[in-house]
The first five atom37 places (N, CA, C, CB, O) and aatype in JSON, in Angstrom:
{
  "aatype": [9, 6, 16, 1, 11, 11, 13, 10, 1, 15, 19, 19, 0, 9, 3, 2, 9, 15, 11, 7, 7, 9, 10, 16, 9, 5, 2, 9, 7, 19, 11, 1, 16, 10, 14, 7, 6, 7, 7, 4, 6, 14, 11, 18, 13, 3, 2, 10, 10, 7, 11, 9, 19, 11, 11, 18, 9, 2, 12, 2, 3, 14, 9, 16, 15, 6, 19, 9, 2],
  "atom_mask": [
    [1, 1, 1, 1, 1],
    [1, 1, 1, 1, 1],
    [1, 1, 1, 1, 1],
    [1, 1, 1, 1, 1],
    [1, 1, 1, 1, 1],
    [1, 1, 1, 1, 1],
    [1, 1, 1, 1, 1],
    [1, 1, 1, 1, 1],
    [1, 1, 1, 1, 1],
    [1, 1, 1, 1, 1],
    [1, 1, 1, 1, 1],
    [1, 1, 1, 1, 1],
    [1, 1, 1, 1, 1],
    [1, 1, 1, 1, 1],
    [1, 1, 1, 1, 1],
    [1, 1, 1, 1, 1],
    [1, 1, 1, 1, 1],
    [1, 1, 1, 1, 1],
    [1, 1, 1, 1, 1],
    [1, 1, 1, 0, 1],
    [1, 1, 1, 0, 1],
    [1, 1, 1, 1, 1],
    [1, 1, 1, 1, 1],
    [1, 1, 1, 1, 1],
    [1, 1, 1, 1, 1],
    [1, 1, 1, 1, 1],
    [1, 1, 1, 1, 1],
    [1, 1, 1, 1, 1],
    [1, 1, 1, 0, 1],
    [1, 1, 1, 1, 1],
    [1, 1, 1, 1, 1],
    [1, 1, 1, 1, 1],
    [1, 1, 1, 1, 1],
    [1, 1, 1, 1, 1],
    [1, 1, 1, 1, 1],
    [1, 1, 1, 0, 1],
    [1, 1, 1, 1, 1],
    [1, 1, 1, 0, 1],
    [1, 1, 1, 0, 1],
    [1, 1, 1, 1, 1],
    [1, 1, 1, 1, 1],
    [1, 1, 1, 1, 1],
    [1, 1, 1, 1, 1],
    [1, 1, 1, 1, 1],
    [1, 1, 1, 1, 1],
    [1, 1, 1, 1, 1],
    [1, 1, 1, 1, 1],
    [1, 1, 1, 1, 1],
    [1, 1, 1, 1, 1],
    [1, 1, 1, 0, 1],
    [1, 1, 1, 1, 1],
    [1, 1, 1, 1, 1],
    [1, 1, 1, 1, 1],
    [1, 1, 1, 1, 1],
    [1, 1, 1, 1, 1],
    [1, 1, 1, 1, 1],
    [1, 1, 1, 1, 1],
    [1, 1, 1, 1, 1],
    [1, 1, 1, 1, 1],
    [1, 1, 1, 1, 1],
    [1, 1, 1, 1, 1],
    [1, 1, 1, 1, 1],
    [1, 1, 1, 1, 1],
    [1, 1, 1, 1, 1],
    [1, 1, 1, 1, 1],
    [1, 1, 1, 1, 1],
    [1, 1, 1, 1, 1],
    [1, 1, 1, 1, 1],
    [1, 1, 1, 1, 1]
  ],
  "atom_positions": [
    [[0.83, -1.19, 0.0], [0.0, 0.0, 0.0], [0.88, 1.26, 0.0], [-0.95, 0.0, 1.22], [0.55, 2.21, -0.7]],
    [[1.97, 1.3, 0.75], [2.83, 2.48, 0.78], [3.44, 2.74, -0.6], [3.94, 2.3, 1.83], [3.55, 3.89, -1.01]],
    [[3.84, 1.7, -1.3], [4.39, 1.88, -2.64], [3.33, 2.44, -3.57], [4.92, 0.54, -3.19], [3.64, 3.3, -4.4]],
    [[2.11, 2.0, -3.45], [1.03, 2.49, -4.29], [0.8, 3.98, -4.08], [-0.25, 1.7, -4.01], [0.54, 4.7, -5.05]],
    [[0.88, 4.47, -2.85], [0.66, 5.88, -2.55], [1.68, 6.77, -3.25], [0.73, 6.12, -1.04], [1.38, 7.92, -3.58]],
    [[2.89, 6.25, -3.49], [3.93, 7.02, -4.16], [3.59, 7.32, -5.61], [5.24, 6.28, -4.09], [4.09, 8.28, -6.17]],
    [[2.73, 6.5, -6.21], [2.45, 6.63, -7.63], [1.02, 7.08, -7.93], [2.72, 5.33, -8.3], [0.58, 6.99, -9.08]],
    [[0.31, 7.55, -6.94], [-1.06, 8.02, -7.16], [-1.06, 9.33, -7.92], [-1.81, 8.17, -5.82], [-0.1, 10.1, -7.86]],
    [[-2.14, 9.59, -8.63], [-2.28, 10.83, -9.38], [-3.03, 11.86, -8.53], [-3.02, 10.58, -10.71], [-3.81, 11.52, -7.65]],
    [[-2.75, 13.12, -8.83], [-3.4, 14.23, -8.14], [-3.75, 15.31, -9.15], [-2.49, 14.8, -7.02], [-3.2, 15.35, -10.25]],
    [[-4.66, 16.18, -8.76], [-4.99, 17.34, -9.59], [-3.88, 18.38, -9.36], [-6.42, 17.92, -9.23], [-3.56, 18.71, -8.22]],
    [[-3.31, 18.89, -10.46], [-2.22, 19.87, -10.4], [-2.5, 21.02, -11.35], [-0.86, 19.2, -10.74], [-3.34, 20.93, -12.24]],
    [[-1.78, 22.11, -11.14], [-1.86, 23.26, -12.06], [-1.02, 22.93, -13.29], [-1.36, 24.59, -11.37], [0.15, 22.57, -13.16]],
    [[-1.61, 23.04, -14.47], [-0.85, 22.81, -15.7], [-0.4, 24.14, -16.32], [-1.69, 22.0, -16.73], [0.19, 24.18, -17.39]],
    [[-0.7, 25.23, -15.61], [-0.26, 26.57, -15.97], [-0.22, 27.36, -14.66], [-1.22, 27.24, -17.05], [-0.86, 26.98, -13.68]],
    [[0.52, 28.47, -14.64], [0.52, 29.32, -13.45], [-0.88, 29.9, -13.27], [1.58, 30.45, -13.57], [-1.52, 30.31, -14.24]],
    [[-1.34, 29.94, -12.02], [-2.68, 30.45, -11.73], [-2.53, 31.59, -10.71], [-3.62, 29.31, -11.18], [-1.98, 31.39, -9.62]],
    [[-3.03, 32.76, -11.07], [-2.94, 33.94, -10.2], [-3.91, 33.85, -9.03], [-3.21, 35.21, -11.0], [-4.93, 33.16, -9.09]],
    [[-3.57, 34.56, -7.95], [-4.48, 34.69, -6.81], [-5.78, 35.28, -7.33], [-3.87, 35.56, -5.67], [-5.76, 36.27, -8.07]],
    [[-6.91, 34.71, -6.94], [-8.21, 35.18, -7.4], [-8.62, 34.58, -8.74], [0.0, 0.0, 0.0], [-9.72, 34.85, -9.23]],
    [[-7.73, 33.78, -9.35], [-8.05, 33.14, -10.62], [-9.07, 32.03, -10.44], [0.0, 0.0, 0.0], [-9.31, 31.56, -9.32]],
    [[-9.68, 31.61, -11.53], [-10.69, 30.57, -11.5], [-10.11, 29.3, -12.11], [-11.98, 31.0, -12.27], [-9.46, 29.34, -13.15]],
    [[-10.34, 28.17, -11.44], [-9.85, 26.89, -11.95], [-10.69, 26.47, -13.17], [-9.91, 25.79, -10.85], [-11.92, 26.41, -13.11]],
    [[-10.0, 26.2, -14.27], [-10.65, 25.8, -15.51], [-9.97, 24.58, -16.09], [-10.64, 26.96, -16.53], [-8.9, 24.17, -15.62]],
    [[-10.57, 24.0, -17.08], [-9.98, 22.83, -17.74], [-8.68, 23.21, -18.46], [-10.98, 22.22, -18.74], [-7.87, 22.33, -18.78]],
    [[-8.47, 24.51, -18.71], [-7.24, 24.97, -19.36], [-6.08, 25.13, -18.39], [-7.5, 26.27, -20.07], [-4.93, 25.17, -18.82]],
    [[-6.34, 25.23, -17.08], [-5.23, 25.47, -16.16], [-5.04, 24.4, -15.08], [-5.43, 26.78, -15.5], [-4.12, 24.51, -14.27]],
    [[-5.89, 23.37, -15.04], [-5.64, 22.24, -14.13], [-5.71, 20.93, -14.91], [-6.66, 22.23, -12.96], [-6.38, 20.82, -15.93]],
    [[-5.0, 19.94, -14.39], [-4.99, 18.62, -15.01], [-4.65, 17.58, -13.97], [0.0, 0.0, 0.0], [-4.56, 17.88, -12.78]],
    [[-4.48, 16.34, -14.41], [-4.18, 15.24, -13.5], [-2.82, 14.67, -13.88], [-5.3, 14.13, -13.56], [-2.57, 14.32, -15.03]],
    [[-1.93, 14.58, -12.88], [-0.58, 14.05, -13.09], [-0.15, 13.27, -11.85], [0.43, 15.19, -13.41], [-0.76, 13.38, -10.78]],
    [[0.91, 12.49, -12.01], [1.55, 11.88, -10.84], [2.41, 12.95, -10.18], [2.41, 10.61, -11.24], [3.11, 13.7, -10.86]],
    [[2.35, 13.01, -8.86], [3.12, 14.0, -8.12], [4.21, 13.31, -7.32], [2.21, 14.83, -7.19], [4.21, 12.08, -7.18]],
    [[5.13, 14.1, -6.81], [6.19, 13.56, -5.97], [5.59, 13.02, -4.67], [7.27, 14.64, -5.67], [4.57, 13.54, -4.21]],
    [[6.2, 12.0, -4.1], [5.69, 11.47, -2.83], [5.6, 12.57, -1.77], [6.58, 10.32, -2.32], [6.53, 13.35, -1.6]],
    [[4.48, 12.62, -1.07], [4.27, 13.61, -0.03], [3.74, 14.94, -0.53], [0.0, 0.0, 0.0], [3.46, 15.82, 0.28]],
    [[3.6, 15.11, -1.85], [3.12, 16.38, -2.4], [1.78, 16.21, -3.09], [4.14, 16.94, -3.38], [1.44, 16.99, -3.99]],
    [[1.02, 15.24, -2.69], [-0.25, 14.98, -3.35], [-1.27, 16.07, -3.13], [0.0, 0.0, 0.0], [-1.29, 16.73, -2.09]],
    [[-2.13, 16.26, -4.13], [-3.22, 17.22, -4.03], [-4.54, 16.49, -3.97], [0.0, 0.0, 0.0], [-4.61, 15.36, -3.48]],
    [[-5.57, 17.13, -4.47], [-6.9, 16.52, -4.51], [-6.9, 15.32, -5.45], [-7.97, 17.56, -4.95], [-6.18, 15.3, -6.45]],
    [[-7.7, 14.34, -5.12], [-7.8, 13.15, -5.96], [-8.5, 13.5, -7.28], [-8.56, 12.03, -5.22], [-9.35, 14.39, -7.32]],
    [[-8.15, 12.78, -8.36], [-8.76, 13.05, -9.67], [-10.28, 12.94, -9.68], [-8.2, 12.1, -10.67], [-10.92, 13.57, -10.52]],
    [[-10.86, 12.17, -8.77], [-12.32, 12.03, -8.77], [-13.02, 13.35, -8.44], [-12.74, 10.95, -7.77], [-14.21, 13.49, -8.68]],
    [[-12.28, 14.33, -7.88], [-12.84, 15.63, -7.54], [-12.58, 16.68, -8.61], [-12.28, 16.1, -6.21], [-12.91, 17.85, -8.42]],
    [[-12.0, 16.29, -9.74], [-11.64, 17.23, -10.81], [-12.82, 18.12, -11.21], [-11.13, 16.47, -12.03], [-12.69, 19.34, -11.24]],
    [[-13.95, 17.51, -11.52], [-15.13, 18.28, -11.96], [-15.64, 19.22, -10.87], [-16.24, 17.34, -12.38], [-16.14, 20.3, -11.18]],
    [[-15.51, 18.83, -9.62], [-15.95, 19.68, -8.51], [-15.06, 20.9, -8.35], [-15.97, 18.88, -7.21], [-15.51, 21.94, -7.86]],
    [[-13.79, 20.8, -8.77], [-12.85, 21.9, -8.62], [-13.05, 22.98, -9.68], [-11.44, 21.39, -8.69], [-12.7, 24.14, -9.44]],
    [[-13.59, 22.62, -10.82], [-13.78, 23.58, -11.9], [-14.68, 24.72, -11.44], [-14.37, 22.89, -13.14], [-15.74, 24.48, -10.87]],
    [[-14.26, 25.95, -11.69], [-15.03, 27.13, -11.29], [-14.68, 27.66, -9.91], [0.0, 0.0, 0.0], [-15.15, 28.74, -9.54]],
    [[-13.85, 26.94, -9.15], [-13.46, 27.42, -7.82], [-12.45, 28.56, -7.96], [-12.86, 26.27, -6.96], [-11.71, 28.62, -8.94]],
    [[-12.44, 29.45, -6.97], [-11.53, 30.59, -6.96], [-10.3, 30.25, -6.12], [-12.25, 31.87, -6.41], [-10.41, 29.64, -5.05]],
    [[-9.15, 30.67, -6.61], [-7.86, 30.37, -5.97], [-7.53, 31.44, -4.93], [-6.73, 30.27, -7.03], [-7.65, 32.64, -5.21]],
    [[-7.11, 31.02, -3.72], [-6.78, 31.94, -2.63], [-5.38, 32.53, -2.78], [-6.9, 31.23, -1.3], [-5.14, 33.65, -2.31]],
    [[-4.46, 31.8, -3.41], [-3.08, 32.28, -3.54], [-2.5, 31.82, -4.87], [-2.19, 31.77, -2.37], [-3.05, 30.93, -5.52]],
    [[-1.4, 32.44, -5.27], [-0.75, 32.1, -6.53], [-0.31, 30.64, -6.51], [0.47, 33.03, -6.77], [0.21, 30.15, -5.51]],
    [[-0.53, 29.95, -7.63], [-0.13, 28.54, -7.75], [0.79, 28.4, -8.96], [-1.39, 27.6, -7.9], [0.43, 28.79, -10.07]],
    [[1.97, 27.85, -8.73], [2.93, 27.62, -9.81], [2.52, 26.41, -10.64], [4.34, 27.42, -9.25], [1.83, 25.52, -10.15]],
    [[2.96, 26.39, -11.89], [2.71, 25.25, -12.76], [3.27, 23.99, -12.09], [3.34, 25.47, -14.16], [4.36, 24.02, -11.53]],
    [[2.53, 22.89, -12.17], [2.86, 21.57, -11.62], [2.7, 21.46, -10.1], [4.25, 21.22, -11.98], [2.97, 20.4, -9.54]],
    [[2.27, 22.53, -9.43], [1.97, 22.43, -7.99], [0.63, 21.73, -7.81], [1.95, 23.84, -7.32], [-0.29, 21.96, -8.58]],
    [[0.52, 20.87, -6.8], [-0.76, 20.2, -6.54], [-1.83, 21.19, -6.11], [-0.59, 19.12, -5.48], [-1.55, 22.19, -5.44]],
    [[-3.06, 20.89, -6.49], [-4.21, 21.69, -6.06], [-4.74, 21.04, -4.78], [-5.34, 21.78, -7.18], [-5.2, 19.9, -4.8]],
    [[-4.68, 21.78, -3.68], [-5.15, 21.26, -2.39], [-6.32, 22.1, -1.91], [-4.01, 21.27, -1.34], [-6.58, 23.18, -2.44]],
    [[-7.01, 21.6, -0.92], [-8.16, 22.33, -0.37], [-7.74, 23.65, 0.27], [-8.91, 21.47, 0.65], [-8.57, 24.54, 0.41]],
    [[-6.47, 23.79, 0.67], [-6.0, 25.01, 1.29], [-5.86, 26.17, 0.32], [-4.68, 24.76, 1.95], [-5.84, 27.33, 0.75]],
    [[-5.76, 25.9, -0.99], [-5.52, 26.97, -1.95], [-6.78, 27.4, -2.71], [-4.46, 26.54, -2.93], [-6.71, 28.29, -3.55]],
    [[-7.93, 26.77, -2.41], [-9.16, 27.13, -3.11], [-10.23, 27.57, -2.12], [-9.66, 25.96, -3.95], [-10.22, 27.18, -0.95]],
    [[-11.17, 28.39, -2.61], [-12.33, 28.8, -1.8], [-13.46, 27.82, -1.99], [-12.79, 30.22, -2.18], [-14.53, 27.99, -1.39]]
  ]
}
């Protein structure tokens, strides 16, 4: 199970997203992340669309509940 967690996919920024920006299909995607840097699970992708970002997110950073409203 621990090995499996290392290779799970997460929702990440596929482009830089400004503070106050809106999550869209053009700026978020699903990728494998580094161990310990996981974001929201891919099953929540559709729920994240349209959410407003609380802080600047760099490309390839995971999308977590702490960075969205």
